[in-house]
Tab-separated table of C-alpha atoms in Angstrom:
chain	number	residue	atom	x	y	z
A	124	UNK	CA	30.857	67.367	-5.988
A	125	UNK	CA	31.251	65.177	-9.188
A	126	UNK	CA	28.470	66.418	-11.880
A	127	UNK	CA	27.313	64.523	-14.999
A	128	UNK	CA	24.630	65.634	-16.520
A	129	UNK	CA	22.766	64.753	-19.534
A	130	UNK	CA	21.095	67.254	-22.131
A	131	UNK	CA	17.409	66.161	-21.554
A	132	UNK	CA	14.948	64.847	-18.997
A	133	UNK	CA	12.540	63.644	-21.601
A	134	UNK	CA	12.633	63.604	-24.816
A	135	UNK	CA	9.942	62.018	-27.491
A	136	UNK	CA	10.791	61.136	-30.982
A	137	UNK	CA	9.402	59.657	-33.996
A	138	UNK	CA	10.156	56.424	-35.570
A	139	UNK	CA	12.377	56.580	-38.205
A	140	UNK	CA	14.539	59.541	-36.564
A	141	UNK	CA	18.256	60.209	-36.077
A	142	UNK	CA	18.826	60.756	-32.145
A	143	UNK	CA	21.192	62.363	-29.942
A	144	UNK	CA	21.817	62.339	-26.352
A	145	UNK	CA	24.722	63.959	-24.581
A	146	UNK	CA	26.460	63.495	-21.547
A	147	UNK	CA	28.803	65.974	-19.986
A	148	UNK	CA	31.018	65.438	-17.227
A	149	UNK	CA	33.190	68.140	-15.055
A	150	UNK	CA	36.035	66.187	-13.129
A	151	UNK	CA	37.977	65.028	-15.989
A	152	UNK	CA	37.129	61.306	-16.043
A	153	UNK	CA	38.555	59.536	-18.961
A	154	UNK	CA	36.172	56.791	-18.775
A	155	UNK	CA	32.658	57.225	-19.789
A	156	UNK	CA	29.492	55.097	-20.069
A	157	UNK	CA	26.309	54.898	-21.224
A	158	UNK	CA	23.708	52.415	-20.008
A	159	UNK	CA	19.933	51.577	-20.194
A	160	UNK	CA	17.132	50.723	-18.183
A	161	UNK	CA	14.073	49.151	-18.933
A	162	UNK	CA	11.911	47.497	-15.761
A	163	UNK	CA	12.942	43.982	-14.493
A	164	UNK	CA	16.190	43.922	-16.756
A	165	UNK	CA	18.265	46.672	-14.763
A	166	UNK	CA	20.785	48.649	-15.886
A	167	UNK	CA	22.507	47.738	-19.835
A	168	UNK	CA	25.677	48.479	-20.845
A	169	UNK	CA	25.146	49.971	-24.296
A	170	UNK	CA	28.503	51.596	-24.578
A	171	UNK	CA	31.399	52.624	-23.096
A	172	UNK	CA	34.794	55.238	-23.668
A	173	UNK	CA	38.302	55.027	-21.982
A	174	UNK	CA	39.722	57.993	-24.046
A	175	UNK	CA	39.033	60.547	-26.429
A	176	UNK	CA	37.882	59.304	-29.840
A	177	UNK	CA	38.070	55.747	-28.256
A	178	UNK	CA	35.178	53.237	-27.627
A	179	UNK	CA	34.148	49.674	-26.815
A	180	UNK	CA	30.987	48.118	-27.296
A	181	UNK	CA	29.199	46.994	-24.318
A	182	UNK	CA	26.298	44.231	-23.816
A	183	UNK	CA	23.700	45.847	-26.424
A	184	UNK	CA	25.482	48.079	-28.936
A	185	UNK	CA	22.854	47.253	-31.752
A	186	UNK	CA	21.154	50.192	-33.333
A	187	UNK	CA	23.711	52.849	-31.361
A	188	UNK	CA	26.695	54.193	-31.973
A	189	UNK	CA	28.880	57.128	-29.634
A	190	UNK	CA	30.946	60.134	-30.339
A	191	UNK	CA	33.692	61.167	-27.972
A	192	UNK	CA	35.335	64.347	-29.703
A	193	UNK	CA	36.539	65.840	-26.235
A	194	UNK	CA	37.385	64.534	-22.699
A	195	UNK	CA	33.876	66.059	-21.057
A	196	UNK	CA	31.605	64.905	-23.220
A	197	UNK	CA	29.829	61.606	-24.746
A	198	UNK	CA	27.325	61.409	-26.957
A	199	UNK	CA	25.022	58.042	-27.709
A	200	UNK	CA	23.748	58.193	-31.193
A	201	UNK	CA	20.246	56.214	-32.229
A	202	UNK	CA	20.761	56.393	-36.038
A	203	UNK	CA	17.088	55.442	-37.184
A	204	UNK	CA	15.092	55.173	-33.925
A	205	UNK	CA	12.847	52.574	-33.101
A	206	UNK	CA	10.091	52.022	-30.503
A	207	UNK	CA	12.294	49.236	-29.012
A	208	UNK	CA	14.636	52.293	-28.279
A	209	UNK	CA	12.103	53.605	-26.101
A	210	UNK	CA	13.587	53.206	-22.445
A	211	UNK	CA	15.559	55.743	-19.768
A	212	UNK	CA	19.100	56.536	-20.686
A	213	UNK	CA	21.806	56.590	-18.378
A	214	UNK	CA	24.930	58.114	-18.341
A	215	UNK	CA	28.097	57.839	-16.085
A	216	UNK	CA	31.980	58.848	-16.037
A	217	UNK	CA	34.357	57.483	-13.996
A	218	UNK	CA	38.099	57.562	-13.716
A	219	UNK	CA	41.103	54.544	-14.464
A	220	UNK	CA	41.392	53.483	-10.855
A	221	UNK	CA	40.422	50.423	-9.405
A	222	UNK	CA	38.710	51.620	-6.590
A	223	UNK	CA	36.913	54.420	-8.963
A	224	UNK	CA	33.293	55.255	-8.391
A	225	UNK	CA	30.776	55.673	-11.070
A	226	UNK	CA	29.501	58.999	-10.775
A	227	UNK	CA	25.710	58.669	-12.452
A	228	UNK	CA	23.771	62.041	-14.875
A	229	UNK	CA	19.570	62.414	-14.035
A	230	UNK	CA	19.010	60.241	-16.856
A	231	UNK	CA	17.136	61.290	-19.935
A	232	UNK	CA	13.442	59.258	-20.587
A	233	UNK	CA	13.294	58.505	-24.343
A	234	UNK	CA	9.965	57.717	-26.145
A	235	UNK	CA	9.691	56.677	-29.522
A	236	UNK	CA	6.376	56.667	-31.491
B	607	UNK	CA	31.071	36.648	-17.617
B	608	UNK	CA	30.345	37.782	-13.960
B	609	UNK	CA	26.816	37.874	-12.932
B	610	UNK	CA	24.667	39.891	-10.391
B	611	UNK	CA	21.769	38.125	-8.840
B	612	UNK	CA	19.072	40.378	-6.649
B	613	UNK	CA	16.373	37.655	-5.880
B	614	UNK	CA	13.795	39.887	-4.330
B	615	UNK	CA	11.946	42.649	-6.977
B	616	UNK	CA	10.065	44.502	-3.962
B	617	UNK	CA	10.672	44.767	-0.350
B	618	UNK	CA	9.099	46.886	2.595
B	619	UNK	CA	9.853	48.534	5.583
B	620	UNK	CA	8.367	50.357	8.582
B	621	UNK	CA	10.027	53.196	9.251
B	622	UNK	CA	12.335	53.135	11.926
B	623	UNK	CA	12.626	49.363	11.211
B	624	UNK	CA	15.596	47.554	9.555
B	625	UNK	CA	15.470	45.739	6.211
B	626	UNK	CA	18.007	43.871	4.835
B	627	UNK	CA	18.268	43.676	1.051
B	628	UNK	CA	20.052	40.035	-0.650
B	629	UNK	CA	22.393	39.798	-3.583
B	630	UNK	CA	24.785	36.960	-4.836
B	631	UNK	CA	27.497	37.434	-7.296
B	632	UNK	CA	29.253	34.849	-9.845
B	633	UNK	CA	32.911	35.245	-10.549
B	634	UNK	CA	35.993	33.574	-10.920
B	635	UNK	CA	38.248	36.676	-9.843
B	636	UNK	CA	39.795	36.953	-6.154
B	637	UNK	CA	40.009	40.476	-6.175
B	638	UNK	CA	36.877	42.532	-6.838
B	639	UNK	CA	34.786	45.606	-5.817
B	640	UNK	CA	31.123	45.501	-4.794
B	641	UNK	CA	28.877	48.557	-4.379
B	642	UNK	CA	24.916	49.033	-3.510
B	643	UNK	CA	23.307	52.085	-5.371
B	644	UNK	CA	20.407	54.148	-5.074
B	645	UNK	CA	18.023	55.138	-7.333
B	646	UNK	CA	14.894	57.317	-5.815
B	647	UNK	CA	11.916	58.286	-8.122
B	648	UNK	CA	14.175	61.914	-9.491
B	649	UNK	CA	15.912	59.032	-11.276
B	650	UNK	CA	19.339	59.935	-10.021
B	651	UNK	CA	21.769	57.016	-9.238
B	652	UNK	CA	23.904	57.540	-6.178
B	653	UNK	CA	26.974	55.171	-4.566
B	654	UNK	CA	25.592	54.055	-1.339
B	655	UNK	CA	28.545	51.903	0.277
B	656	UNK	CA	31.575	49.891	-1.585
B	657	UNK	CA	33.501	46.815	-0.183
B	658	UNK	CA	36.900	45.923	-1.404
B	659	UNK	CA	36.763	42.110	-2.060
B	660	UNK	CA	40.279	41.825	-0.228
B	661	UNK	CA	38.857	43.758	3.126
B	662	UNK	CA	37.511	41.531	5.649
B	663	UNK	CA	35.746	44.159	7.695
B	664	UNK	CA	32.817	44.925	6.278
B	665	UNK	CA	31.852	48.606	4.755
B	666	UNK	CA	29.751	50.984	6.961
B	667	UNK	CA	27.788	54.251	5.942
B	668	UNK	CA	25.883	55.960	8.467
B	669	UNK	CA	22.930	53.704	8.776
B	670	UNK	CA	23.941	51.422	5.667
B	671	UNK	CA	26.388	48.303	6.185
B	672	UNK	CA	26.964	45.452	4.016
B	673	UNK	CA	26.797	41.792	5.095
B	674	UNK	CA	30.132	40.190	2.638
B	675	UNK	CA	30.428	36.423	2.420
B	676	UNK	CA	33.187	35.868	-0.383
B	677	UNK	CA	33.127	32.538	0.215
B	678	UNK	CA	29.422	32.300	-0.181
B	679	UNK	CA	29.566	35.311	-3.188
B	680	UNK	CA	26.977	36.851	-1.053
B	681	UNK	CA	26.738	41.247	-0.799
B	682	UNK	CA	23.434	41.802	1.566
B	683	UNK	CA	23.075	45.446	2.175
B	684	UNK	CA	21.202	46.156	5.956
B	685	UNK	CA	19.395	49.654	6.115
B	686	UNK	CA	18.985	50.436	10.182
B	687	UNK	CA	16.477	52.680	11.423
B	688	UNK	CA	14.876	53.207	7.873
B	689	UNK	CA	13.229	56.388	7.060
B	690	UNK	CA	10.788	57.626	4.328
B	691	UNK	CA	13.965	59.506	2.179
B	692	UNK	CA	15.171	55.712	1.786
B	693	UNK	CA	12.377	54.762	-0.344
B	694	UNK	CA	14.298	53.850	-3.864
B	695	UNK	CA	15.276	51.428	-6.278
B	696	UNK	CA	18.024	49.491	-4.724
B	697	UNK	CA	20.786	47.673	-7.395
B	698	UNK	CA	24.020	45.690	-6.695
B	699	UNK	CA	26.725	45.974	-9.039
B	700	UNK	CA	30.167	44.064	-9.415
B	701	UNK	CA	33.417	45.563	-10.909
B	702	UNK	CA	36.750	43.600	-11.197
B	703	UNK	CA	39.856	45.470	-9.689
B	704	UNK	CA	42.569	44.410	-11.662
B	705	UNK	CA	43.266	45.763	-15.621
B	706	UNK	CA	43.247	43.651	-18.373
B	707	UNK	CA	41.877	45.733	-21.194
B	708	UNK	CA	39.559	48.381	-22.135
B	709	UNK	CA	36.671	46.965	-20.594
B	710	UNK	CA	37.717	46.600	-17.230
B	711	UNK	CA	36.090	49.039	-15.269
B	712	UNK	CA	32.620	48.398	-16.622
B	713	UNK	CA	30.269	47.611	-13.828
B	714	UNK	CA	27.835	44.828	-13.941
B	715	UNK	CA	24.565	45.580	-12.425
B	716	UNK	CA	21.472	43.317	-11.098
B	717	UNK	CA	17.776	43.989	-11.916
B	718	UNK	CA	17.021	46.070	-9.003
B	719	UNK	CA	15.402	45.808	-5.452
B	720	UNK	CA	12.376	48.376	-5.224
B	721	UNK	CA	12.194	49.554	-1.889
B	722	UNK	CA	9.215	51.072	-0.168
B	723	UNK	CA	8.790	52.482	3.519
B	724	UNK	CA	5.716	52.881	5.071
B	725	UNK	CA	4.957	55.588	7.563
């Protein structure tokens, strides 16, 4: 089976702080995603990769930024978190085909105080 | 932009019953790829059933088919003989099938259908 998975279940940070969550994937997908969800809005597209080293902004890039240094792995980056920030993070790979399928990680619950 | 619509926050079910979960879709491409995903309380997101936009017959899993109306951009997802396991967040998501850049394969998601099943 497809595995994603994501460095954290929870994780609680303080206002202010520089924040990383990582995403690793084992069935060499070249694209990767990272969404999030917050009740009654869904799921986000914060950002998204297609290749290493390359990215595209998605719906809500503000106050994020992503690192893909190697194939398996994506990181989202909060560079001064904020309690707006607090929310679950989702991540997802997925390969170049049309009919591809989203494979999804166990999502990790940020809280910012 | 193409939009996902799920008009109905919270649904129920008796188990063993059917339900049948509603979602519309805005877009002006012909060829397209809908899927329904679940989300239980562990928080993990799985595929659930996918239609092809260009397939008439519509997708079957097990107990899960979809009701597709292109004409009417309508993707209703029917759960037969539901049981407690099926209890979940329910979302509908749109992705376009042909490439034109970098962003293609990004899926667009609705808000969510919470589903409960009562005993």
């Amino acid at each position: 089976d497809v595995k994603v998975t994501q460095s954290s279940r929870y994780l609680v940070k303080r206002t202010g702080e520089k924040v990383f969550l990582e995403c690793v994937q084992d069935m060499d997908h070249e694209n990767m995603f990272w969404y999030r969800q917050d009740p009654g809005l869904g799921l986000r597209l914060i950002y998204f990769s297609y290749d290493v080293k390359m990215k595209e902004k998605g719906d809500i890039p503000e106050g994020y930024s992503v690192s893909r240094e190697k194939k398996e792995r994506f990181s989202l980056i909060l560079e001064s978190a904020s309690t707006n920030q607090t929310s679950m993070y989702l991540c997802a790979g997925g390969i170049s085909k049309s009919t591809d399928t989203q494979y999804f990680g166990p999502g990790t619950r940020l809280t910012v105080l | 932009a193409q939009t996902v619509t799920q008009s109905q926050p919270e649904m129920s079910v008796q188990e063993a019953e059917t339900v049948t979960l509603s979602c519309t879709y805005d877009t002006s491409e012909s060829d397209y790829y809908l899927f329904w995903y679940k989300q239980p309380p562990s928080r993990q997101m799985i595929l659930v059933i996918r239609q092809e936009a260009y397939k008439q017959q519509n997708a079957t899993e097990n107990r899960f088919s979809v009701n597709f109306q292109k004409a009417a951009k309508s993707f209703s997802l029917k759960i037969s003989d539901s049981q407690l396991g099926d209890a979940a967040m329910y979302f509908c998501a749109y992705r376009r099938s042909s490439y034109s850049g970098a962003g293609s394969y990004q899926l667009t998601f609705g808000k969510g259908t919470k589903l409960s099943v009562i005993p």
